[in-house]
Coordinates of C-alpha atoms in Angstrom, one line a residue:
X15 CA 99.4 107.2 103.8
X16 CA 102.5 106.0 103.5
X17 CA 104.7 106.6 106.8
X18 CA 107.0 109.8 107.1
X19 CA 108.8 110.7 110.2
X20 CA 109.3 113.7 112.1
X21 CA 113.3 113.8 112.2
X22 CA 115.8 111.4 111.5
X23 CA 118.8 111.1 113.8
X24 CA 121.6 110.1 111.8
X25 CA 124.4 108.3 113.8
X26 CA 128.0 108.5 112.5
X27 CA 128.5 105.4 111.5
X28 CA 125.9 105.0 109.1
X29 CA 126.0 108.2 107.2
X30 CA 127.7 107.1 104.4
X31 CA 126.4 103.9 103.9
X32 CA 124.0 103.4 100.7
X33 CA 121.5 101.8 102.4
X34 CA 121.5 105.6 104.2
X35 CA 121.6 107.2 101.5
X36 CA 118.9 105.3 99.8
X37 CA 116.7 106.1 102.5
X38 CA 117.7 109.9 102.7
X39 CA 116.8 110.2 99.1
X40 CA 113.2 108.5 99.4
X41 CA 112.4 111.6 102.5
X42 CA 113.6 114.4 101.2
X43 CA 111.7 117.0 103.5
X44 CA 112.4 115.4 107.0
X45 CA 114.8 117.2 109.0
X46 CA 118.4 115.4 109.4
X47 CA 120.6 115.6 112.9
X48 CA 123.7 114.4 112.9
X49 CA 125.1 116.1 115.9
X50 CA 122.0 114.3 117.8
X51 CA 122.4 110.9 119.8
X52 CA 120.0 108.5 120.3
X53 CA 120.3 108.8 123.8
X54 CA 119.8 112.7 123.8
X55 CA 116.8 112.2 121.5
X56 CA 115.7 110.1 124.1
X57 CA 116.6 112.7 126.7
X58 CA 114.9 115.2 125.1
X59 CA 111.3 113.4 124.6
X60 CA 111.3 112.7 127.8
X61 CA 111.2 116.3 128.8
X62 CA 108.9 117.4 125.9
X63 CA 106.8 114.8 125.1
X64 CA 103.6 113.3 126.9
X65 CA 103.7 110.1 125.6
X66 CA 107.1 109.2 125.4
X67 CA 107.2 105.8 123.3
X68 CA 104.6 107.1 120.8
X69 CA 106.4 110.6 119.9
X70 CA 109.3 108.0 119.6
X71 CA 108.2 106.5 116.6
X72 CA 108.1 109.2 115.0
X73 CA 111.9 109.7 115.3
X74 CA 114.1 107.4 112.8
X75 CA 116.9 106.6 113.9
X76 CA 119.6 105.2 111.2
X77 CA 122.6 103.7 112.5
X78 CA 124.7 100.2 112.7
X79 CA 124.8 97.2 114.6
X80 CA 127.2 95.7 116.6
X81 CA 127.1 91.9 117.1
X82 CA 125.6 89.5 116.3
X83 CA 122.4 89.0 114.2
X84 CA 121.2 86.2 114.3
X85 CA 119.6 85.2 117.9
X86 CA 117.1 82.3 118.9
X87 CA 113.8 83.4 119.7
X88 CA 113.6 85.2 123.3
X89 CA 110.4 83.0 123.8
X90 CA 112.3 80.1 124.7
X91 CA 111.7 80.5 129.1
X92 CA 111.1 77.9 131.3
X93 CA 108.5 75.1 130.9
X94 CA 107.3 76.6 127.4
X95 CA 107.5 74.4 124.3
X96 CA 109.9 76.2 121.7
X97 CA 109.2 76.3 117.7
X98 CA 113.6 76.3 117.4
X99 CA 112.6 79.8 115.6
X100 CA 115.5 82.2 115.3
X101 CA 115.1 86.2 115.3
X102 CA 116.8 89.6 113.1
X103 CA 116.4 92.4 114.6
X104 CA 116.9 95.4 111.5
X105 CA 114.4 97.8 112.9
X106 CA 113.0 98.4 116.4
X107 CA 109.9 99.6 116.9
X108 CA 106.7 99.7 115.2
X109 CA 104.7 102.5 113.2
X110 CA 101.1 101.0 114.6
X111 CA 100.1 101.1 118.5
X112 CA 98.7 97.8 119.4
X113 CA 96.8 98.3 123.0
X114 CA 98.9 95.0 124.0
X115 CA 102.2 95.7 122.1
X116 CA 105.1 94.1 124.7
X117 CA 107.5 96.8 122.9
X118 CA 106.1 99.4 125.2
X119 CA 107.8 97.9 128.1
X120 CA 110.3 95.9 125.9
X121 CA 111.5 99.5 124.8
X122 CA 110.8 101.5 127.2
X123 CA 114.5 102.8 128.0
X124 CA 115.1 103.2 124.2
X125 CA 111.9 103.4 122.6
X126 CA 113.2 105.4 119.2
X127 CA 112.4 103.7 116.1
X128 CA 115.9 102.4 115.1
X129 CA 117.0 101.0 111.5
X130 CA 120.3 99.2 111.3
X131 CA 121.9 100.2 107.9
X132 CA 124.8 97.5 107.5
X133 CA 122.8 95.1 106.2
X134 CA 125.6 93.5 104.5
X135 CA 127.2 92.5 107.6
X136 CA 124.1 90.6 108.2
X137 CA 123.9 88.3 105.0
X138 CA 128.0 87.7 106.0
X139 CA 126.6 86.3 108.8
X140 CA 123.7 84.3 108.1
X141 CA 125.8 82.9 104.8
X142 CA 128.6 81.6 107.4
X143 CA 125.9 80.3 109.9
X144 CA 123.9 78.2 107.3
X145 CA 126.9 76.7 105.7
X146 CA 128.2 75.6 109.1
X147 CA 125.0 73.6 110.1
X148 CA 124.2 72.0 106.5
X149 CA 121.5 69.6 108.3
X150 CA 119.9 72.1 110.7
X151 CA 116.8 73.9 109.3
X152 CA 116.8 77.6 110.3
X153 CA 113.5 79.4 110.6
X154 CA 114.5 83.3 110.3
X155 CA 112.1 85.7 111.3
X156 CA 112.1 89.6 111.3
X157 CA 109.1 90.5 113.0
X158 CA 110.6 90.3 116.7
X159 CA 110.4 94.2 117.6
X160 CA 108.9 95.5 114.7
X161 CA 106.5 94.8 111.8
X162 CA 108.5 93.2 109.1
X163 CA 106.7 95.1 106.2
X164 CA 105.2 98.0 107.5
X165 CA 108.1 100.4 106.5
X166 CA 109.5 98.1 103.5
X167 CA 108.8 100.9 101.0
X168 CA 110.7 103.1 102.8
X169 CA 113.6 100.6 104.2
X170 CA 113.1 97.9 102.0
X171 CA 115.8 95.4 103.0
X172 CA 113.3 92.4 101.6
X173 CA 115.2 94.0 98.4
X174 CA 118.3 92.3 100.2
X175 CA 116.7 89.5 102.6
X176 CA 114.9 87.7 99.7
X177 CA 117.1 87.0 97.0
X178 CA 119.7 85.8 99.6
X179 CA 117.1 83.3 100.9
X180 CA 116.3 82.0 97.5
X181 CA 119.3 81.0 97.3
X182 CA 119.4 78.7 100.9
X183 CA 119.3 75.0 100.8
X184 CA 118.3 74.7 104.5
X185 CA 117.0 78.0 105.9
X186 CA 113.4 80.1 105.3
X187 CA 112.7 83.5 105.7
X188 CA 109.6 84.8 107.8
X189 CA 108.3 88.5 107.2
X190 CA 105.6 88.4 109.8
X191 CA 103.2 91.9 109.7
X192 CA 100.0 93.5 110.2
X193 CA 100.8 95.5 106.8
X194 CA 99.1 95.7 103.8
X195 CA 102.7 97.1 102.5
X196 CA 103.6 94.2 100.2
X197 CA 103.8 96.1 96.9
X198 CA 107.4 96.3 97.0
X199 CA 107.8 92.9 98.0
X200 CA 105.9 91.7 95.1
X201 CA 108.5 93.1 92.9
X202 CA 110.6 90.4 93.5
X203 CA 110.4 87.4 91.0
X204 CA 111.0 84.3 93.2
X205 CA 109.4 83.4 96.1
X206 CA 111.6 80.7 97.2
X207 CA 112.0 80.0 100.3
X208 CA 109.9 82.8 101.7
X209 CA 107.1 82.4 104.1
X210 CA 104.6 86.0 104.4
X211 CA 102.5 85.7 107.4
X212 CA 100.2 87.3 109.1
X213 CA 99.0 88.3 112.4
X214 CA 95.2 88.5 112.4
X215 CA 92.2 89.2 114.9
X216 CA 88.5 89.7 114.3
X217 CA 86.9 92.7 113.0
X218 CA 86.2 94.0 117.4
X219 CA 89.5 94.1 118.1
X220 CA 91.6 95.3 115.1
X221 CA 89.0 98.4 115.9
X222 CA 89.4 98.7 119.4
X223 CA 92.9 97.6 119.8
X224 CA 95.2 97.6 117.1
X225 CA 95.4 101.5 116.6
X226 CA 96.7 102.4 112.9
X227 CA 96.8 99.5 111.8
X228 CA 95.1 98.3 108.4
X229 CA 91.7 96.3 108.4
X230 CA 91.3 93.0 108.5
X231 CA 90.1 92.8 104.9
X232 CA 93.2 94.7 103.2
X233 CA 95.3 92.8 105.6
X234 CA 93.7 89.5 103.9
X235 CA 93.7 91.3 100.2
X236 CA 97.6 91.9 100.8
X237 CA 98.1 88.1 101.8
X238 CA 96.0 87.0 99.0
X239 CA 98.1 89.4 96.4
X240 CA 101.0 87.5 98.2
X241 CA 99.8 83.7 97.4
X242 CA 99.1 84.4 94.4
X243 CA 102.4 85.9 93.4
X244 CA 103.4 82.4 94.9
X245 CA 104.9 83.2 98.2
X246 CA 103.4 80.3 101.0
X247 CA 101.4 82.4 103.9
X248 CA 101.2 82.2 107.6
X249 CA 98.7 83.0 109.6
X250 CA 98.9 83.7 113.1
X251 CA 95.8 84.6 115.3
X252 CA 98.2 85.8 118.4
X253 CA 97.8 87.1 120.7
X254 CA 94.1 85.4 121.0
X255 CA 92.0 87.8 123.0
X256 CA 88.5 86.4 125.5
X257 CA 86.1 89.5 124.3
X258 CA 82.1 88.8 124.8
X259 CA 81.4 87.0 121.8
X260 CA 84.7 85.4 121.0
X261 CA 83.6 82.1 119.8
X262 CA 81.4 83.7 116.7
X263 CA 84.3 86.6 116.0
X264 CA 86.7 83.8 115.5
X265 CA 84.7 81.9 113.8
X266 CA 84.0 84.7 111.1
X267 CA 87.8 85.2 111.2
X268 CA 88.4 81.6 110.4
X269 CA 86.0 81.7 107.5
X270 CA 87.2 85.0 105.7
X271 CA 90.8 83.3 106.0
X272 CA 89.3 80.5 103.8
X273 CA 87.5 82.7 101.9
X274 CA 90.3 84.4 100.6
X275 CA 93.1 81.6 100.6
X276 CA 93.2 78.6 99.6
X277 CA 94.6 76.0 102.0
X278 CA 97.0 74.7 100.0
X279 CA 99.3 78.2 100.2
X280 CA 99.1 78.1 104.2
X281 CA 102.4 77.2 106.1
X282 CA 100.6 77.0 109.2
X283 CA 98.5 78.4 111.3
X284 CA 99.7 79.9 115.1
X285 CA 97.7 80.5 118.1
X286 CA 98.6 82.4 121.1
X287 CA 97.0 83.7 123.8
X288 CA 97.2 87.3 125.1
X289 CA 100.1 87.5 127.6
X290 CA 102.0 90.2 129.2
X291 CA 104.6 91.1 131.7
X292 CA 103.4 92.7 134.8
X293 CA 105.3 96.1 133.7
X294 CA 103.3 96.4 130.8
X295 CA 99.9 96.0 132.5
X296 CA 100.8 99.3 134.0
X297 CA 101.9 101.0 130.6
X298 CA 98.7 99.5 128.7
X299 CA 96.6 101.5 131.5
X300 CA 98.4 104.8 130.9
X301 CA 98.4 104.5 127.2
X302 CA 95.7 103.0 126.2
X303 CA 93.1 103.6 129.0
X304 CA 90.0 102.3 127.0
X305 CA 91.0 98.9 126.3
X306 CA 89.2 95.7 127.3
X307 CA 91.6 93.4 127.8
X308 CA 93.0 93.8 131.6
X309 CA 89.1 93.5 132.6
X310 CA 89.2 89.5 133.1
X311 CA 91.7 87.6 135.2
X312 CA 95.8 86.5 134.7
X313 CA 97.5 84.4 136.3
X314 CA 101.7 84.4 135.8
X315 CA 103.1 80.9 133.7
X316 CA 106.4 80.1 134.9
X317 CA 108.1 82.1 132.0
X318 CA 106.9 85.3 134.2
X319 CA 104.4 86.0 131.8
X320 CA 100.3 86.5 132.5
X321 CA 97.8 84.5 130.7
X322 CA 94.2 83.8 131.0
X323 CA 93.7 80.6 133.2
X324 CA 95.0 77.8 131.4
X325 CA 90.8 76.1 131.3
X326 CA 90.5 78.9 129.2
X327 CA 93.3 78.7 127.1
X328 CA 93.0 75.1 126.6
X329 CA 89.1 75.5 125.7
X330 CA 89.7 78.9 123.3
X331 CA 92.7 76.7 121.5
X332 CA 90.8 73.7 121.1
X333 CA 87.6 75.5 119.8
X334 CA 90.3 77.7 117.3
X335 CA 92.3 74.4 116.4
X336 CA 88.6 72.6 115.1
X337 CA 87.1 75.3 113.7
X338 CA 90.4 75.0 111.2
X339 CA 90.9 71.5 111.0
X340 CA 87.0 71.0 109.9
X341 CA 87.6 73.2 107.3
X342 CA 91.1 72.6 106.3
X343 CA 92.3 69.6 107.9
X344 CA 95.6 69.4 106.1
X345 CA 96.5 72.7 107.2
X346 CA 99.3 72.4 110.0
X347 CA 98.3 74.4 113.4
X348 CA 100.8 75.1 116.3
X349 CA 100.6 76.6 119.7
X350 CA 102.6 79.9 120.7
X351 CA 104.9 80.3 123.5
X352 CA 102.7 77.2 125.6
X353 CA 103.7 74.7 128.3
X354 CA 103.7 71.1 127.2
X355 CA 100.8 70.2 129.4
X356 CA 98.5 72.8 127.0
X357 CA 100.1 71.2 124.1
X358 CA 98.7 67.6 125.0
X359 CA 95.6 68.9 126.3
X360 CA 94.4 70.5 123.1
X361 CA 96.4 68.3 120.2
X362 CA 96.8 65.2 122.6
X363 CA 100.4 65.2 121.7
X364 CA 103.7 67.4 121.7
X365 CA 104.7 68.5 118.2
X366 CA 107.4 65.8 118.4
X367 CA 104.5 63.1 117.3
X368 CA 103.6 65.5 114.4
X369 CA 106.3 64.7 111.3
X370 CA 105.6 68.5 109.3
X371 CA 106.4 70.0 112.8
X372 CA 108.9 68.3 114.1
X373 CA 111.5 69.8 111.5
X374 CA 111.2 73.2 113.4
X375 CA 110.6 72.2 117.3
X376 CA 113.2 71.7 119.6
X377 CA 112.9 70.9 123.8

């Protein structure tokens, strides 16, 4: 069912903006408060709500932003080999409930699903950034803090995003989801400098952890819709979970990719492990008390962040990485948010040594 939320707080600053209005117009029955803050919407889940973070997303929140846009990729921390990928943030928050979603601690002080209107401002900015580094090559991702299709019916700002990337000599966009939401996206006619990727598991675990979130097969029927329409894919199996049987559930993953796709319209293909800071372990327990995946042990990287021990990240990537290359060797695969020594202990080299990589990697 297409999403619908339970109020929309309407901050001053965006009310009369059209992408407001636009918006206001597709949700006719949902209450409007304009006399109600973010914060004191905030305030007052806290005092009437159980679960704080999910009643907050059902709260839309439409205001502006301040600042700037454009950041680089808050993966970059110490010792961890960056993919020079750069981040807009136009909604925070997410309609599904991953078990491991970082937003839950990422959010936590301000967990109300939040749209920033002013688009405009944004494609001001992006348009001066691009033309002042002609011979950089931006990758521009919206799928930081929220799901970059999930709500595009409702807030469709690919209506906006895409056109202005068509038009970029030296800059992609990335709309990264667990959606099967793509039909509105497939109403625009050129797919031109637009990558549509997608952030898969196996069959166990979309079930068990990815709460509300489509299957994997209309997640690959949406992707496939996608390719064909001519927009390249990306397919990211992140975060990559250790469940009793893992070998075999990835393997059937791997295949039903290349069922459905053919190699040539794949980008890439990512692979992270599951990772977490030590606040969420504690919100994962309180929110999600039947999942699986606190049950083996984590040690902390040097970015803060736990991960399985890096034997088993190094086997599980290795075993991912030639599963793929045996059946698409010309497909490009890349490691998530990994130290250099992982890097050369499953590809035998940094991405520096790899020419279609090195465009986007940076040290």
């Amino acid at each position: 069912m297409p999403f619908e939320p339970d109020l929309i707080v309407l901050d001053a600053p965006a009310a009369d903006h059209p992408f407001t209005q636009r918006v206001l117009e597709a949700l006719p029955g949902v209450p409007v408060r304009r006399d109600h803050t973010p914060a004191s919407a905030v305030e007052t889940l806290r005092e009437e709500a159980v679960d704080v973070f999910g009643a907050a997303k059902r709260q839309l929140v439409l205001t502006t932003f301040r600042g700037s846009f454009l950041k680089k990729c808050p993966g970059l921390s110490p010792g961890m080999v960056c993919c020079n990928y750069y981040v807009v943030n136009l909604i925070k928050n997410c309609v599904y409930d991953c078990s491991y979603c970082f937003l839950q601690d990422f959010l936590e002080n301000n967990p109300l699903l939040t749209a920033f209107v002013n688009i405009d401002d944004l494609l001001v900015e992006l348009e001066e950034e691009f033309r002042e580094h002609p011979d950089r090559s931006f990758r521009v991702g919206t799928g930081e803090v929220t799901d970059s299709l999930a709500l595009d019916d409702l807030l469709p700002y690919t209506d906006y995003l895409v056109p202005f990337f068509n038009r970029q000599n030296n800059a992609v966009l990335e709309l990264k989801t667990k959606s099967d939401c793509v039909d509105n996206l497939l109403k625009q006619s050129d797919p031109t400098n637009v990558i549509v990727s997608w952030s898969l598991n196996p069959d166990e675990i979309v079930e068990q952890e990815e709460v509300g979130t489509p299957s994997l097969p209309k997640r690959l029927d949406a992707a496939r819709r996608c390719a064909e329409h001519g927009f390249k894919v990306g397919i990211h199996l992140d975060p990559v979970i250790l469940f009793d049987g893992w070998e075999k559930g990835y393997g059937r993953l791997i295949e039903q990719v290349f069922d459905t796709l053919p190699a040539h319209q794949l980008e890439w293909i990512s692979l992270g492990s599951f990772r977490y800071r030590p606040n969420l372990k504690r919100m994962m327990q309180e929110r999600h008390p039947h999942t699986r995946l606190l049950t083996q042990e984590h040690v902390a990287g040097s970015d803060g962040k736990f991960r399985y021990l890096r034997p088993l990240r190094n086997h599980a990537y290795d075993t991912l990485r030639t599963t793929i290359k045996r059946r698409a060797p010309e497909v490009d695969v890349y490691l998530c948010m990994e130290t250099k020594e992982v890097w050369e202990g499953v590809t035998g080299h940094l991405p520096r040594a790899d020419e279609t990589l090195d465009r986007f990697f940076d040290f």
